[in-house]
Amino acid sequence: MTKTIEIKVLPKDLHNADFIKGRAAKKAGLKADNISDWRILRRSIDARQRQPFYLMRIELTSAGQLPAEPVISDNFKDVSDCEPVLIIGAGPCGYFAALEMLELGLKPVVFDRGKDVRARRRDLKAIQQDGVVNPHSNYCFGEGGAGTYSDGKLYTRSHKRGKIKKALQLFVEHGAKSDILTDAHPHIGSNKLPGIVANMRATIEQYGGEVHFDAQVTDLIIENKVMRGVIVNEKDEHFAEATILATGHSARDMYYLLHRRGVKIEAKPFALGVRIEHSQSLIDRAQYNQPQREENLPAASYSLTTQVKDRGVFSFCMCPGGLVVPAATAPGELVVNGMSMSRRDSPFANSGTVVEVRTEDLAPYAKHGVFAALELQKAVEQAMFNYGDGSQRAPAQRLTDFAKGRMSKSVPDSSYIPGLYPAPLHALLPQGIYERLSAGVRVFGKKMNGYFTDDANVIGTESRTSAPVKVPRDRATYMHPEIEGLFPAGEGAGYAGGIISAAMDGQNTAKAVLRWTVEG
Ligand SMILES: Cc1cc2nc3c(=O)[nH]c(=O)nc-3n(C[C@H](O)[C@H](O)[C@H](O)COP(=O)(O)OP(=O)(O)OC[C@H]3O[C@@H](n4cnc5c(N)ncnc54)[C@H](O)[C@@H]3O)c2cc1C
């Protein structure tokens, strides 16, 4: 007999397999000794009551072994002699498109402007320690894309977009812990992701695909509205019938290039704001109702949202036990983001806290046409940079001072390695954004005990939340409506927001390419 049941488990019993099996058997009306196999299907935390507990969905059987999950890479085939498809960008979208092609019988040829994941690390160190931003290799550009040196959160709200489980399974087959298949809020961490990404590359190459680094696509070969190929590093031509454009939301030069080449692009709403950092212990106390987080509970997270003057104000990309990192992609700008290690054990908790920016809010930038949102993004990032000393030290303010619009004399300790200095963020942000953030953080203070405190840092700028430009595509074919053979995909084209949704969009785009190239 096989049954699926749900049980509650206290954090202290999280790793006690005998206890969990016994309790599951009892709930299923079976004797523990008769259970021949069992597994956890889903695990989440319920912290609404005074004593937090894990809720586990468990499948158990008294009839032999539970069926094993299929191994996706068993379906990969040698694609060396198959139809080549160019993929611009080795982020989650590009790499998952490439892996999908190994199943579909297409040969992925990936170009990335940045370096392989190991070499990229040196450039991250240069940003952190010397304030030097390499425009091709940074927290957004390079192997694995923006998803590599991140928090590695793997949850998405886009359940319709594809099979999340398949994407998670591929992470596991390339080195992630199998917990991510069952956790309600799976996460990998910056210390593990680079190895996983390198394993994915090894798979792509092993089955006959190609991955090229230091290979910036500098031009598109378009003839009579047909995409013929790309030019790499201003000299090397590569041709194929289909090209997937997966360059992420920070490749501004690609948006300009598309515009110059007459490829239709559109302005897109996005969100802009700041990153707010608290101590992790404060967030734990608020979320777990305990003076101190008990053993086996992860660093607590939060998700806060409100409406102020008809615009959404919300927390975004919350990194429990994480670090704030400098995520600029060019010299002369100040951009921050968040990441964490797999153990999420830093003493800080940070999240982007942003205001939605709609097309009608972009009137002051209207002269820039489709680049209105991008120019606003750039202007704020540059204003934050120019206020400082030319380094990647970031402007900051105590949360309560920020809300009141007054300078802080000093700012609290932070995880941000280049350092913070007090600055009038209330004056550096556009007025409409500042006013809504100022009201929004007060509302958040009412929703979460201790949130609105002068011991929290507000740090500028959280501006790379999503693409400020959309590259249109047909809903059914995934192809650009005017350029045959061009498949815009992932976050940069406006079809994803996060690692998993970008990965799934890559997989779906690869299938769309197959339908077009091979199946006609
Ligand atoms: C610090 C940080 C932390 C994050 N944390 C999380 C998280 O925890 N969870 C989550 O879901 N999301 C997170 N994100 C967002 C997530 O990383 C992105 O949503 C995701 O990576 C988008 O995938 P993509 O493949 O569409 O684009 P990207 O990951 O941006 O990849 C684009 C790639 O294209 C390359 N490229 C750009 N221009 C060119 C060119 N002209 N020629 C060749 N190559 C080019 C770039 O080098 C890059 O590698 C984080 C982002 C950052 C920056």
XYZ file of C-alpha atoms in Angstrom, residues 7-427:
421
model
C 2.661 15.673 9.308
C 3.955 18.435 11.548
C 7.519 18.149 12.848
C 9.180 20.377 15.439
C 12.520 21.906 14.374
C 14.371 19.786 16.972
C 13.237 16.616 15.123
C 14.097 17.836 11.626
C 16.989 15.395 11.138
C 15.510 12.513 13.130
C 14.586 10.159 10.279
C 13.247 7.400 12.552
C 10.961 9.818 14.329
C 9.644 11.270 11.045
C 9.106 7.826 9.545
C 7.310 6.637 12.706
C 5.028 9.646 12.842
C 4.246 9.388 9.105
C 3.462 5.668 9.454
C 1.137 6.334 12.377
C -0.690 9.060 10.440
C -1.035 6.685 7.471
C -2.386 3.933 9.724
C 0.580 1.659 8.993
C 3.126 -0.011 11.255
C 6.571 1.607 11.036
C 8.164 -1.841 10.718
C 6.091 -2.512 7.601
C 7.288 0.625 5.763
C 9.607 -0.521 2.983
C 10.297 2.921 1.494
C 9.393 6.557 2.160
C 10.342 10.036 1.058
C 9.584 13.685 1.765
C 7.736 15.273 -1.158
C 7.472 18.805 0.234
C 8.746 20.665 3.272
C 7.688 24.109 4.449
C 7.848 26.114 7.672
C 4.764 27.403 9.447
C 5.788 30.202 11.804
C 2.377 31.748 12.395
C 2.116 30.372 15.910
C 4.349 30.793 18.934
C 6.111 27.478 18.217
C 7.201 27.263 14.555
C 7.046 23.815 12.953
C 7.853 22.081 9.687
C 4.966 20.817 7.615
C 6.021 17.739 5.627
C 4.186 15.936 2.858
C 5.422 12.361 2.903
C 4.922 9.452 0.539
C 5.363 6.031 2.079
C 4.788 2.476 1.019
C 4.665 -1.007 2.463
C 4.962 -2.515 -1.012
C 8.632 -2.485 -2.057
C 10.392 0.605 -3.408
C 8.793 3.887 -4.449
C 9.367 4.529 -8.158
C 12.645 6.407 -8.803
C 12.494 9.910 -10.351
C 13.576 9.922 -14.022
C 17.087 11.264 -14.682
C 16.855 14.077 -17.246
C 20.446 13.841 -18.450
C 19.783 10.219 -19.495
C 17.927 11.773 -22.438
C 20.860 13.883 -23.635
C 22.349 12.949 -26.990
C 25.431 13.875 -28.978
C 24.515 17.022 -30.883
C 27.901 17.706 -32.544
C 26.452 17.224 -36.031
C 23.019 18.703 -35.363
C 21.582 22.030 -36.513
C 23.520 24.819 -34.703
C 21.612 27.462 -32.744
C 23.373 30.611 -31.517
C 22.695 31.599 -27.913
C 23.815 35.053 -26.769
C 24.329 34.944 -23.005
C 25.412 32.176 -20.619
C 22.966 33.109 -17.850
C 20.262 30.741 -16.575
C 18.199 31.394 -19.697
C 21.077 30.649 -22.096
C 22.390 27.587 -20.224
C 18.981 25.972 -19.697
C 18.150 26.587 -23.370
C 21.442 24.863 -24.223
C 20.716 21.881 -21.916
C 17.231 21.530 -23.407
C 18.804 21.382 -26.861
C 20.823 18.332 -25.832
C 17.482 16.556 -25.438
C 15.935 18.064 -28.561
C 18.806 17.323 -30.937
C 19.950 20.901 -31.622
C 23.548 22.064 -31.208
C 23.871 25.025 -28.804
C 26.645 27.528 -29.542
C 26.799 29.899 -26.572
C 28.609 33.260 -26.496
C 29.183 35.235 -23.329
C 30.965 38.572 -23.062
C 32.266 37.625 -19.609
C 34.694 35.095 -18.238
C 34.241 31.544 -17.034
C 32.866 31.274 -13.555
C 36.257 30.811 -11.871
C 38.070 33.666 -13.631
C 35.064 35.896 -12.987
C 35.764 35.708 -9.265
C 38.868 37.920 -9.618
C 36.778 40.689 -11.180
C 34.270 40.494 -8.325
C 37.128 40.883 -5.881
C 38.321 43.963 -7.806
C 34.871 45.576 -7.490
C 34.604 44.713 -3.806
C 38.102 45.710 -2.762
C 39.305 48.295 -5.283
C 36.043 49.696 -6.657
C 37.078 48.746 -10.209
C 34.153 47.670 -12.415
C 34.993 45.538 -15.455
C 32.157 46.213 -17.949
C 32.274 42.594 -19.204
C 32.854 40.659 -16.002
C 30.995 41.618 -12.831
C 28.039 40.542 -10.652
C 25.755 40.553 -13.716
C 28.026 39.513 -16.604
C 30.008 36.324 -17.033
C 29.338 32.586 -16.920
C 26.070 31.755 -15.168
C 24.899 35.356 -15.640
C 23.396 37.366 -12.817
C 22.256 34.163 -11.164
C 25.682 32.843 -10.218
C 26.950 35.026 -7.404
C 23.484 35.484 -5.975
C 21.345 34.243 -3.153
C 20.363 31.369 -5.407
C 16.716 31.506 -4.425
C 14.950 29.091 -6.699
C 11.317 29.916 -6.229
C 9.132 31.672 -8.696
C 5.584 32.898 -8.893
C 5.396 31.970 -12.583
C 3.915 28.497 -12.200
C 2.417 28.558 -15.659
C 5.645 29.028 -17.512
C 6.938 25.525 -17.532
C 7.993 22.709 -15.396
C 9.742 24.127 -12.366
C 10.591 20.643 -11.223
C 12.554 19.906 -14.375
C 14.702 23.003 -13.864
C 15.290 22.088 -10.204
C 16.104 18.506 -11.160
C 18.767 19.761 -13.587
C 20.331 21.780 -10.760
C 20.450 18.594 -8.674
C 21.922 16.550 -11.520
C 24.693 19.161 -11.712
C 25.562 19.200 -8.020
C 22.818 20.919 -5.991
C 21.463 19.176 -2.873
C 18.258 17.230 -3.478
C 16.579 19.297 -0.707
C 15.779 21.909 -3.346
C 13.274 19.462 -4.846
C 11.216 19.395 -1.658
C 11.757 22.745 0.094
C 8.938 25.246 -0.362
C 11.565 27.996 -0.675
C 14.593 26.300 -2.225
C 17.905 28.110 -2.260
C 21.451 27.141 -3.282
C 23.847 29.938 -2.285
C 26.776 31.744 -3.867
C 29.406 29.287 -2.669
C 27.719 26.333 -4.446
C 26.347 27.924 -7.614
C 29.666 28.458 -9.435
C 30.499 24.720 -9.273
C 27.028 23.806 -10.510
C 27.266 26.275 -13.384
C 30.695 24.891 -14.365
C 29.215 21.353 -14.346
C 26.439 22.514 -16.668
C 29.019 23.874 -19.072
C 30.898 20.561 -18.945
C 27.653 18.752 -19.878
C 26.950 21.109 -22.786
C 30.460 20.552 -24.132
C 30.476 16.814 -23.452
C 27.451 16.355 -25.719
C 28.886 18.449 -28.542
C 27.661 21.967 -27.756
C 30.023 24.957 -27.617
C 30.540 27.658 -24.992
C 32.706 30.708 -25.767
C 33.837 33.227 -23.155
C 35.261 36.731 -23.676
C 32.926 36.625 -26.662
C 30.810 39.733 -26.747
C 28.232 39.880 -29.517
C 28.929 43.310 -30.935
C 26.673 43.196 -33.985
C 23.763 41.297 -35.463
C 23.761 40.098 -39.064
C 20.258 40.879 -40.307
C 19.382 40.777 -44.001
C 15.910 41.690 -45.264
C 14.426 41.213 -41.787
C 15.991 37.765 -41.474
C 18.476 37.070 -38.679
C 21.502 35.388 -40.281
C 23.976 35.416 -37.397
C 26.146 37.505 -35.104
C 29.505 39.254 -35.031
C 31.610 38.508 -31.991
C 34.227 40.943 -30.666
C 33.764 43.103 -33.770
C 35.419 40.579 -36.092
C 34.258 36.962 -35.970
C 31.127 36.092 -37.932
C 28.934 33.164 -36.857
C 25.908 32.065 -38.834
C 22.845 29.994 -37.941
C 19.167 29.909 -38.794
C 18.119 30.684 -35.243
C 19.584 32.970 -32.557
C 18.387 33.148 -28.963
C 18.949 36.562 -27.407
C 19.426 36.025 -23.652
C 21.633 38.926 -22.609
C 19.925 39.823 -19.323
C 18.529 43.119 -18.050
C 21.845 44.927 -17.696
C 23.170 44.646 -21.264
C 22.269 48.201 -22.217
C 24.606 48.110 -25.208
C 22.502 45.265 -26.644
C 19.313 47.342 -26.372
C 21.075 50.218 -28.173
C 22.382 47.818 -30.827
C 18.921 46.349 -31.459
C 17.547 49.866 -31.863
C 20.338 50.843 -34.277
C 19.705 47.739 -36.364
C 16.007 48.577 -36.629
C 14.847 45.707 -34.397
C 11.635 46.755 -32.684
C 11.932 47.155 -28.896
C 9.502 48.722 -26.417
C 9.715 50.730 -23.179
C 8.729 48.611 -20.204
C 7.623 49.386 -16.654
C 10.078 48.342 -13.969
C 10.760 49.101 -10.296
C 13.285 51.315 -8.556
C 14.328 51.932 -4.979
C 16.870 51.028 -2.350
C 18.185 47.999 -0.474
C 17.372 47.833 3.215
C 19.539 45.912 5.643
C 18.613 44.838 9.185
C 20.338 42.537 11.609
C 19.259 38.946 11.000
C 18.498 38.474 14.693
C 15.893 41.253 14.520
C 14.169 39.567 11.551
C 14.341 36.166 13.301
C 12.720 37.591 16.435
C 9.962 39.202 14.408
C 9.190 36.208 12.238
C 9.648 33.332 14.668
C 8.239 34.986 17.822
C 11.268 33.749 19.738
C 13.952 35.727 21.579
C 16.527 33.670 19.679
C 16.144 31.435 16.615
C 16.035 27.809 17.704
C 18.252 25.158 16.153
C 17.235 23.822 12.721
C 15.238 26.887 11.772
C 16.753 28.761 8.814
C 17.504 32.481 8.915
C 14.038 34.033 8.671
C 12.862 35.920 5.609
C 10.028 38.314 4.872
C 7.981 39.579 1.985
C 6.309 42.948 2.438
C 4.038 44.816 0.129
C 1.728 47.831 0.165
C 0.214 50.442 -2.110
C 1.123 54.118 -1.807
C -0.507 56.718 -4.052
C -1.619 54.123 -6.563
C 1.787 52.426 -6.943
C 3.042 49.172 -5.470
C 5.823 49.398 -2.876
C 7.333 46.024 -2.103
C 10.301 44.109 -0.771
C 12.162 42.156 -3.421
C 14.919 39.556 -3.549
C 15.123 39.173 0.237
C 18.436 37.616 1.305
C 18.321 36.173 4.842
C 21.776 35.805 6.380
C 23.125 37.529 3.285
C 25.376 40.283 1.996
C 24.725 43.453 0.053
C 26.954 43.462 -3.053
C 28.028 46.071 -5.617
C 26.217 45.109 -8.843
C 27.214 47.926 -11.229
C 28.028 46.879 -14.772
C 29.943 49.990 -15.809
C 32.211 52.529 -14.139
C 30.432 55.651 -12.921
C 27.315 54.013 -11.537
C 26.245 52.735 -8.140
C 23.991 49.705 -8.045
C 23.481 47.249 -5.186
C 21.953 43.797 -4.956
C 21.961 40.920 -2.497
C 23.448 37.446 -2.236
C 24.052 34.772 0.376
C 26.016 31.621 0.984
C 24.280 28.260 1.246
C 24.269 28.403 5.071
C 22.823 31.907 5.109
C 24.853 32.591 8.192
C 25.839 36.247 7.933
C 24.472 38.392 10.787
C 22.576 40.565 8.284
C 19.287 40.367 6.384
C 18.698 42.532 3.322
C 16.070 43.063 0.674
C 15.468 45.344 -2.269
C 12.645 47.736 -1.395
C 11.233 49.270 -4.503
C 8.400 51.241 -6.071
C 6.799 50.229 -9.337
C 7.490 52.653 -12.164
C 4.799 52.745 -14.837
C 5.170 54.051 -18.359
C 3.137 57.158 -17.474
C 5.665 57.992 -14.710
C 8.383 58.393 -17.313
C 7.165 61.725 -18.735
C 10.372 63.616 -17.759
C 12.331 61.084 -19.817
C 9.875 60.936 -22.745
C 12.420 62.448 -25.138
C 14.387 59.199 -24.876
C 11.509 57.236 -26.431
C 11.861 53.485 -25.842
C 14.833 54.194 -23.596
C 12.882 56.389 -21.163
C 12.905 53.823 -18.326
C 16.526 52.901 -18.997
C 17.578 56.565 -18.881
C 15.771 57.076 -15.566
C 17.546 53.985 -14.192
C 20.899 55.311 -15.413
C 20.302 58.835 -14.077
C 19.598 57.589 -10.542
C 22.551 55.171 -10.540
C 24.877 57.968 -11.716
C 23.504 60.505 -9.233
C 24.242 58.043 -6.406
C 27.750 57.441 -7.746
C 28.511 61.123 -8.317
C 27.520 62.033 -4.774
C 30.343 59.820 -3.525
C 34.110 59.753 -3.825
C 34.385 57.833 -7.103
C 34.613 54.455 -5.403
C 31.969 51.771 -4.903
C 31.313 52.933 -1.326
C 27.560 53.285 -1.222
C 25.382 56.148 0.004
C 23.277 55.143 2.999
C 20.921 56.443 5.657
C 19.367 55.093 8.823
C 15.859 53.853 8.037
C 14.102 56.267 10.389
C 16.147 59.239 9.073
C 15.356 58.172 5.522
C 11.622 58.164 6.248
C 11.902 61.598 7.862
C 14.053 63.002 5.043
C 17.045 63.952 7.195
C 20.742 63.129 6.983
C 22.156 60.495 9.330
C 25.221 61.454 11.318
C 26.480 57.885 11.092
C 25.178 54.601 9.683
C 24.989 51.170 11.331
C 27.355 48.294 10.556
C 26.739 46.638 7.219
C 27.705 43.545 5.234
C 28.568 45.739 2.235
C 32.314 45.259 1.808
C 33.234 48.486 -0.063
C 31.662 50.430 2.831
C 28.843 52.917 3.370
C 28.764 56.636 4.069
C 25.857 58.848 5.199
C 24.098 60.535 2.281
C 20.735 62.223 1.601
C 19.058 59.392 -0.296
C 15.795 61.292 0.119
C 17.209 63.968 -2.185
